[in-house]
Amino acid sequence: MSRLIIWRHGNTDWNAANRVQGQTDVPLNDLGRQQAVDAADMLVRLRPDVIVSSDLRRASDTAAALAALTGVPVRHDDRLRERFFGQWQGLTMAEVKESRFAEWTRWRAGEAAIGGGVESLDDLGKRIAEALQAAADLVPADGTAVVATHGAAARQGVGHLLGWPAEVMRTLRALQNCHWVELTHDSGRGWQVAAYNVGPVSDKPVPPPV
């Protein structure tokens, strides 16, 4: 049975400010770097065979904390980038709501296409699921792959990989920073969820996956 860990990056200043990151290359802050170290201390026990990351710094630097403990090099895949949020990127969610209310309303309703140059959920799910499967294909039948990615990307990619309909995906809560999803796979049952939103204990509120 193989195992796939889908790991959200650590905290950033834009997370803390509730500012839309999307594919803007925002680095980890001090809290995020500590979260990455704490999470890596847990994930190293899974003995990953492969570590793959989004090429955005907040994910890549999160993955590097695990690579430092395991000696496994980080591979980069730009398909693992966060959802492209178009004209929302750089705005706080309050600013989005005020200046782009119709789009914000569609986003809140979970509609697949919301306008403003924001990537559709279908396109996001497809590219992330492809990258997740590619990472899983790098390990042997009993191996473990760890993939460092982003909040919206992780949720949509997992749902797409599992073949879930949109209404089921919306029941998943956002991953906390530096928390992960554990999937297992065997030839008889395919992909199954073994754990969700696992990670270091934190009393911080969950930033939105943007």
PDB file of C-alpha atoms in Angstrom:
ATOM      1  CA  MET A   1       0.000   0.000   0.000  1.00  0.00           C
ATOM      2  CA  SER A   2       1.454   3.365  -1.017  1.00  0.00           C
ATOM      3  CA  ARG A   3       0.928   6.605   0.874  1.00  0.00           C
ATOM      4  CA  LEU A   4       0.547  10.180  -0.344  1.00  0.00           C
ATOM      5  CA  ILE A   5       0.830  13.133   2.028  1.00  0.00           C
ATOM      6  CA  ILE A   6      -0.592  16.442   0.755  1.00  0.00           C
ATOM      7  CA  TRP A   7       0.925  19.147   2.957  1.00  0.00           C
ATOM      8  CA  ARG A   8      -0.088  22.799   3.162  1.00  0.00           C
ATOM      9  CA  HIS A   9       2.739  25.326   3.566  1.00  0.00           C
ATOM     10  CA  GLY A  10       3.471  27.287   6.746  1.00  0.00           C
ATOM     11  CA  ASN A  11       2.099  30.679   7.689  1.00  0.00           C
ATOM     12  CA  THR A  12       2.938  33.887   5.798  1.00  0.00           C
ATOM     13  CA  ASP A  13       2.368  37.545   6.564  1.00  0.00           C
ATOM     14  CA  TRP A  14      -0.329  37.548   3.890  1.00  0.00           C
ATOM     15  CA  ASN A  15      -2.077  34.642   5.610  1.00  0.00           C
ATOM     16  CA  ALA A  16      -1.970  36.612   8.837  1.00  0.00           C
ATOM     17  CA  ALA A  17      -3.435  39.696   7.128  1.00  0.00           C
ATOM     18  CA  ASN A  18      -6.155  37.661   5.340  1.00  0.00           C
ATOM     19  CA  ARG A  19      -4.674  38.840   2.043  1.00  0.00           C
ATOM     20  CA  VAL A  20      -5.197  36.825  -1.151  1.00  0.00           C
ATOM     21  CA  GLN A  21      -1.920  35.206  -2.206  1.00  0.00           C
ATOM     22  CA  GLY A  22      -2.875  32.983  -5.105  1.00  0.00           C
ATOM     23  CA  GLN A  23       0.294  32.564  -7.166  1.00  0.00           C
ATOM     24  CA  THR A  24       2.058  35.594  -5.688  1.00  0.00           C
ATOM     25  CA  ASP A  25       5.391  34.343  -4.341  1.00  0.00           C
ATOM     26  CA  VAL A  26       5.058  35.278  -0.667  1.00  0.00           C
ATOM     27  CA  PRO A  27       7.695  33.838   1.721  1.00  0.00           C
ATOM     28  CA  LEU A  28       7.111  32.157   5.063  1.00  0.00           C
ATOM     29  CA  ASN A  29       7.186  34.356   8.149  1.00  0.00           C
ATOM     30  CA  ASP A  30       8.852  33.378  11.441  1.00  0.00           C
ATOM     31  CA  LEU A  31       5.758  31.482  12.569  1.00  0.00           C
ATOM     32  CA  GLY A  32       5.590  29.639   9.243  1.00  0.00           C
ATOM     33  CA  ARG A  33       9.228  28.600   9.434  1.00  0.00           C
ATOM     34  CA  GLN A  34       8.698  27.213  12.935  1.00  0.00           C
ATOM     35  CA  GLN A  35       5.555  25.410  11.807  1.00  0.00           C
ATOM     36  CA  ALA A  36       7.541  23.798   8.983  1.00  0.00           C
ATOM     37  CA  VAL A  37      10.177  22.567  11.441  1.00  0.00           C
ATOM     38  CA  ASP A  38       7.530  21.226  13.827  1.00  0.00           C
ATOM     39  CA  ALA A  39       5.642  19.466  11.039  1.00  0.00           C
ATOM     40  CA  ALA A  40       8.838  18.023   9.587  1.00  0.00           C
ATOM     41  CA  ASP A  41       9.617  16.491  12.993  1.00  0.00           C
ATOM     42  CA  MET A  42       6.342  14.580  12.649  1.00  0.00           C
ATOM     43  CA  LEU A  43       6.529  13.726   8.958  1.00  0.00           C
ATOM     44  CA  VAL A  44      10.074  12.355   9.137  1.00  0.00           C
ATOM     45  CA  ARG A  45       8.640   9.365  11.017  1.00  0.00           C
ATOM     46  CA  LEU A  46       6.785   8.388   7.835  1.00  0.00           C
ATOM     47  CA  ARG A  47      10.123   7.881   6.059  1.00  0.00           C
ATOM     48  CA  PRO A  48       9.225   9.615   2.797  1.00  0.00           C
ATOM     49  CA  ASP A  49      10.786   8.235  -0.355  1.00  0.00           C
ATOM     50  CA  VAL A  50      10.013  11.328  -2.412  1.00  0.00           C
ATOM     51  CA  ILE A  51       9.355  14.990  -1.582  1.00  0.00           C
ATOM     52  CA  VAL A  52       7.689  17.136  -4.257  1.00  0.00           C
ATOM     53  CA  SER A  53       6.781  20.798  -3.867  1.00  0.00           C
ATOM     54  CA  SER A  54       5.157  23.730  -5.556  1.00  0.00           C
ATOM     55  CA  ASP A  55       7.858  26.073  -6.804  1.00  0.00           C
ATOM     56  CA  LEU A  56       6.441  28.990  -4.798  1.00  0.00           C
ATOM     57  CA  ARG A  57       8.718  29.822  -1.859  1.00  0.00           C
ATOM     58  CA  ARG A  58       6.213  29.303   0.926  1.00  0.00           C
ATOM     59  CA  ALA A  59       5.724  25.691  -0.155  1.00  0.00           C
ATOM     60  CA  SER A  60       9.296  25.041  -1.274  1.00  0.00           C
ATOM     61  CA  ASP A  61      10.751  26.320   2.009  1.00  0.00           C
ATOM     62  CA  THR A  62       8.237  24.230   3.946  1.00  0.00           C
ATOM     63  CA  ALA A  63       9.350  21.147   2.015  1.00  0.00           C
ATOM     64  CA  ALA A  64      13.000  22.050   2.633  1.00  0.00           C
ATOM     65  CA  ALA A  65      12.497  21.611   6.375  1.00  0.00           C
ATOM     66  CA  LEU A  66      11.596  17.953   5.786  1.00  0.00           C
ATOM     67  CA  ALA A  67      14.385  17.475   3.252  1.00  0.00           C
ATOM     68  CA  ALA A  68      16.882  18.691   5.861  1.00  0.00           C
ATOM     69  CA  LEU A  69      15.835  15.869   8.199  1.00  0.00           C
ATOM     70  CA  THR A  70      15.537  13.083   5.642  1.00  0.00           C
ATOM     71  CA  GLY A  71      18.245  13.826   3.107  1.00  0.00           C
ATOM     72  CA  VAL A  72      15.609  13.363   0.389  1.00  0.00           C
ATOM     73  CA  PRO A  73      15.947  16.142  -2.210  1.00  0.00           C
ATOM     74  CA  VAL A  74      12.959  18.334  -3.035  1.00  0.00           C
ATOM     75  CA  ARG A  75      11.595  18.049  -6.563  1.00  0.00           C
ATOM     76  CA  HIS A  76       9.571  20.997  -7.866  1.00  0.00           C
ATOM     77  CA  ASP A  77       6.405  20.908  -9.931  1.00  0.00           C
ATOM     78  CA  ASP A  78       4.760  24.199 -10.912  1.00  0.00           C
ATOM     79  CA  ARG A  79       1.433  22.390 -11.352  1.00  0.00           C
ATOM     80  CA  LEU A  80       1.270  22.356  -7.542  1.00  0.00           C
ATOM     81  CA  ARG A  81       0.957  26.147  -7.331  1.00  0.00           C
ATOM     82  CA  GLU A  82      -2.006  27.672  -5.558  1.00  0.00           C
ATOM     83  CA  ARG A  83      -5.141  28.600  -7.452  1.00  0.00           C
ATOM     84  CA  PHE A  84      -4.526  31.640  -9.633  1.00  0.00           C
ATOM     85  CA  PHE A  85      -6.688  34.377  -8.148  1.00  0.00           C
ATOM     86  CA  GLY A  86      -6.334  36.904 -10.958  1.00  0.00           C
ATOM     87  CA  GLN A  87      -7.342  40.424  -9.986  1.00  0.00           C
ATOM     88  CA  TRP A  88      -7.909  39.365  -6.387  1.00  0.00           C
ATOM     89  CA  GLN A  89      -4.233  38.746  -5.702  1.00  0.00           C
ATOM     90  CA  GLY A  90      -2.808  41.260  -3.235  1.00  0.00           C
ATOM     91  CA  LEU A  91      -6.217  42.332  -1.923  1.00  0.00           C
ATOM     92  CA  THR A  92      -7.519  41.499   1.524  1.00  0.00           C
ATOM     93  CA  MET A  93     -10.720  39.485   1.566  1.00  0.00           C
ATOM     94  CA  ALA A  94     -12.504  42.543   2.971  1.00  0.00           C
ATOM     95  CA  GLU A  95     -11.319  44.526  -0.057  1.00  0.00           C
ATOM     96  CA  VAL A  96     -12.466  41.770  -2.417  1.00  0.00           C
ATOM     97  CA  LYS A  97     -15.902  41.766  -0.817  1.00  0.00           C
ATOM     98  CA  GLU A  98     -16.173  45.552  -1.066  1.00  0.00           C
ATOM     99  CA  SER A  99     -14.828  46.063  -4.581  1.00  0.00           C
ATOM    100  CA  ARG A 100     -15.744  42.783  -6.329  1.00  0.00           C
ATOM    101  CA  PHE A 101     -18.900  41.793  -4.516  1.00  0.00           C
ATOM    102  CA  ALA A 102     -20.500  39.714  -7.295  1.00  0.00           C
ATOM    103  CA  GLU A 103     -17.340  37.635  -7.680  1.00  0.00           C
ATOM    104  CA  TRP A 104     -16.961  37.309  -3.913  1.00  0.00           C
ATOM    105  CA  THR A 105     -20.555  36.078  -3.676  1.00  0.00           C
ATOM    106  CA  ARG A 106     -19.928  33.426  -6.321  1.00  0.00           C
ATOM    107  CA  TRP A 107     -16.752  32.383  -4.478  1.00  0.00           C
ATOM    108  CA  ARG A 108     -18.630  32.087  -1.181  1.00  0.00           C
ATOM    109  CA  ALA A 109     -21.249  29.951  -2.907  1.00  0.00           C
ATOM    110  CA  GLY A 110     -18.548  27.605  -4.193  1.00  0.00           C
ATOM    111  CA  GLU A 111     -19.249  28.237  -7.852  1.00  0.00           C
ATOM    112  CA  ALA A 112     -16.669  26.737 -10.202  1.00  0.00           C
ATOM    113  CA  ALA A 113     -16.114  29.950 -12.195  1.00  0.00           C
ATOM    114  CA  ILE A 114     -16.269  33.325 -10.460  1.00  0.00           C
ATOM    115  CA  GLY A 115     -14.732  35.858 -12.879  1.00  0.00           C
ATOM    116  CA  GLY A 116     -12.009  38.414 -12.227  1.00  0.00           C
ATOM    117  CA  GLY A 117      -9.431  36.214 -13.915  1.00  0.00           C
ATOM    118  CA  VAL A 118      -9.686  33.658 -11.104  1.00  0.00           C
ATOM    119  CA  GLU A 119      -8.831  30.096 -12.169  1.00  0.00           C
ATOM    120  CA  SER A 120     -11.866  27.796 -12.280  1.00  0.00           C
ATOM    121  CA  LEU A 121     -12.188  25.039  -9.705  1.00  0.00           C
ATOM    122  CA  ASP A 122     -12.309  22.458 -12.484  1.00  0.00           C
ATOM    123  CA  ASP A 123      -9.007  23.622 -13.964  1.00  0.00           C
ATOM    124  CA  LEU A 124      -7.435  23.817 -10.509  1.00  0.00           C
ATOM    125  CA  GLY A 125      -8.579  20.345  -9.514  1.00  0.00           C
ATOM    126  CA  LYS A 126      -7.396  18.789 -12.754  1.00  0.00           C
ATOM    127  CA  ARG A 127      -3.856  20.202 -12.654  1.00  0.00           C
ATOM    128  CA  ILE A 128      -3.339  19.487  -8.952  1.00  0.00           C
ATOM    129  CA  ALA A 129      -4.687  15.932  -9.240  1.00  0.00           C
ATOM    130  CA  GLU A 130      -2.342  15.304 -12.171  1.00  0.00           C
ATOM    131  CA  ALA A 131       0.610  16.529 -10.113  1.00  0.00           C
ATOM    132  CA  LEU A 132      -0.425  14.451  -7.091  1.00  0.00           C
ATOM    133  CA  GLN A 133      -0.701  11.313  -9.210  1.00  0.00           C
ATOM    134  CA  ALA A 134       2.670  12.055 -10.804  1.00  0.00           C
ATOM    135  CA  ALA A 135       4.248  12.329  -7.346  1.00  0.00           C
ATOM    136  CA  ALA A 136       2.618   9.075  -6.239  1.00  0.00           C
ATOM    137  CA  ASP A 137       3.935   7.347  -9.356  1.00  0.00           C
ATOM    138  CA  LEU A 138       7.502   8.115  -8.252  1.00  0.00           C
ATOM    139  CA  VAL A 139       7.386   5.747  -5.265  1.00  0.00           C
ATOM    140  CA  PRO A 140       7.216   1.941  -5.034  1.00  0.00           C
ATOM    141  CA  ALA A 141       4.014   0.108  -4.135  1.00  0.00           C
ATOM    142  CA  ASP A 142       4.745   0.431  -0.412  1.00  0.00           C
ATOM    143  CA  GLY A 143       6.373   3.867  -0.597  1.00  0.00           C
ATOM    144  CA  THR A 144       5.501   7.328   0.698  1.00  0.00           C
ATOM    145  CA  ALA A 145       5.420  10.582  -1.247  1.00  0.00           C
ATOM    146  CA  VAL A 146       5.100  13.953   0.497  1.00  0.00           C
ATOM    147  CA  VAL A 147       3.765  16.844  -1.580  1.00  0.00           C
ATOM    148  CA  ALA A 148       4.019  20.434  -0.329  1.00  0.00           C
ATOM    149  CA  THR A 149       1.345  22.643  -1.843  1.00  0.00           C
ATOM    150  CA  HIS A 150      -1.318  25.201  -0.881  1.00  0.00           C
ATOM    151  CA  GLY A 151      -4.705  25.366   0.817  1.00  0.00           C
ATOM    152  CA  ALA A 152      -7.223  25.678  -2.021  1.00  0.00           C
ATOM    153  CA  ALA A 153      -4.979  23.549  -4.223  1.00  0.00           C
ATOM    154  CA  ALA A 154      -4.828  20.733  -1.667  1.00  0.00           C
ATOM    155  CA  ARG A 155      -8.569  20.556  -1.093  1.00  0.00           C
ATOM    156  CA  GLN A 156      -9.519  20.688  -4.759  1.00  0.00           C
ATOM    157  CA  GLY A 157      -6.744  18.355  -5.849  1.00  0.00           C
ATOM    158  CA  VAL A 158      -7.632  15.716  -3.266  1.00  0.00           C
ATOM    159  CA  GLY A 159     -11.292  15.853  -4.198  1.00  0.00           C
ATOM    160  CA  HIS A 160     -10.499  15.603  -7.897  1.00  0.00           C
ATOM    161  CA  LEU A 161      -8.131  12.679  -7.365  1.00  0.00           C
ATOM    162  CA  LEU A 162     -10.817  10.849  -5.387  1.00  0.00           C
ATOM    163  CA  GLY A 163     -13.501  11.613  -7.960  1.00  0.00           C
ATOM    164  CA  TRP A 164     -15.701  13.482  -5.499  1.00  0.00           C
ATOM    165  CA  PRO A 165     -18.496  15.786  -6.724  1.00  0.00           C
ATOM    166  CA  ALA A 166     -18.277  19.485  -5.920  1.00  0.00           C
ATOM    167  CA  GLU A 167     -20.860  19.301  -3.126  1.00  0.00           C
ATOM    168  CA  VAL A 168     -18.737  16.722  -1.296  1.00  0.00           C
ATOM    169  CA  MET A 169     -15.522  18.740  -1.729  1.00  0.00           C
ATOM    170  CA  ARG A 170     -17.229  21.688  -0.071  1.00  0.00           C
ATOM    171  CA  THR A 171     -17.709  19.652   3.107  1.00  0.00           C
ATOM    172  CA  LEU A 172     -13.920  19.614   3.650  1.00  0.00           C
ATOM    173  CA  ARG A 173     -12.674  22.320   5.982  1.00  0.00           C
ATOM    174  CA  ALA A 174      -9.645  24.347   4.945  1.00  0.00           C
ATOM    175  CA  LEU A 175      -6.330  22.827   5.958  1.00  0.00           C
ATOM    176  CA  GLN A 176      -4.499  24.701   8.692  1.00  0.00           C
ATOM    177  CA  ASN A 177      -1.031  25.951   7.868  1.00  0.00           C
ATOM    178  CA  CYS A 178       1.491  23.090   7.834  1.00  0.00           C
ATOM    179  CA  HIS A 179      -1.251  20.462   8.204  1.00  0.00           C
ATOM    180  CA  TRP A 180      -1.777  17.653   5.759  1.00  0.00           C
ATOM    181  CA  VAL A 181      -4.041  15.039   4.234  1.00  0.00           C
ATOM    182  CA  GLU A 182      -2.950  11.395   4.201  1.00  0.00           C
ATOM    183  CA  LEU A 183      -4.160   9.229   1.317  1.00  0.00           C
ATOM    184  CA  THR A 184      -3.431   5.547   0.824  1.00  0.00           C
ATOM    185  CA  HIS A 185      -3.668   3.520  -2.341  1.00  0.00           C
ATOM    186  CA  ASP A 186      -3.893  -0.145  -3.201  1.00  0.00           C
ATOM    187  CA  SER A 187      -4.830  -1.915  -6.403  1.00  0.00           C
ATOM    188  CA  GLY A 188      -8.145  -3.182  -5.047  1.00  0.00           C
ATOM    189  CA  ARG A 189      -9.612  -0.049  -3.447  1.00  0.00           C
ATOM    190  CA  GLY A 190      -7.767   2.756  -5.192  1.00  0.00           C
ATOM    191  CA  TRP A 191      -7.334   6.007  -3.258  1.00  0.00           C
ATOM    192  CA  GLN A 192      -8.739   6.341   0.258  1.00  0.00           C
ATOM    193  CA  VAL A 193      -8.552   9.095   2.886  1.00  0.00           C
ATOM    194  CA  ALA A 194      -6.618   7.886   5.926  1.00  0.00           C
ATOM    195  CA  ALA A 195      -6.389  11.234   7.783  1.00  0.00           C
ATOM    196  CA  TYR A 196      -7.311  14.884   7.264  1.00  0.00           C
ATOM    197  CA  ASN A 197      -5.982  18.153   8.747  1.00  0.00           C
ATOM    198  CA  VAL A 198      -3.189  16.489  10.736  1.00  0.00           C
ATOM    199  CA  GLY A 199      -0.253  18.539  11.961  1.00  0.00           C
ATOM    200  CA  PRO A 200       1.406  20.456  14.779  1.00  0.00           C
ATOM    201  CA  VAL A 201      -0.904  21.767  17.497  1.00  0.00           C
ATOM    202  CA  SER A 202      -1.698  25.444  17.040  1.00  0.00           C
ATOM    203  CA  ASP A 203      -4.043  27.907  18.717  1.00  0.00           C
ATOM    204  CA  LYS A 204      -3.996  30.206  15.687  1.00  0.00           C
ATOM    205  CA  PRO A 205      -7.185  30.674  13.606  1.00  0.00           C
ATOM    206  CA  VAL A 206      -7.271  28.887  10.248  1.00  0.00           C
ATOM    207  CA  PRO A 207      -6.328  31.326   7.454  1.00  0.00           C
ATOM    208  CA  PRO A 208      -8.414  31.067   4.292  1.00  0.00           C
ATOM    209  CA  PRO A 209      -6.899  28.849   1.574  1.00  0.00           C
ATOM    210  CA  VAL A 210      -6.032  31.678  -0.827  1.00  0.00           C
TER     211      VAL A 210
END
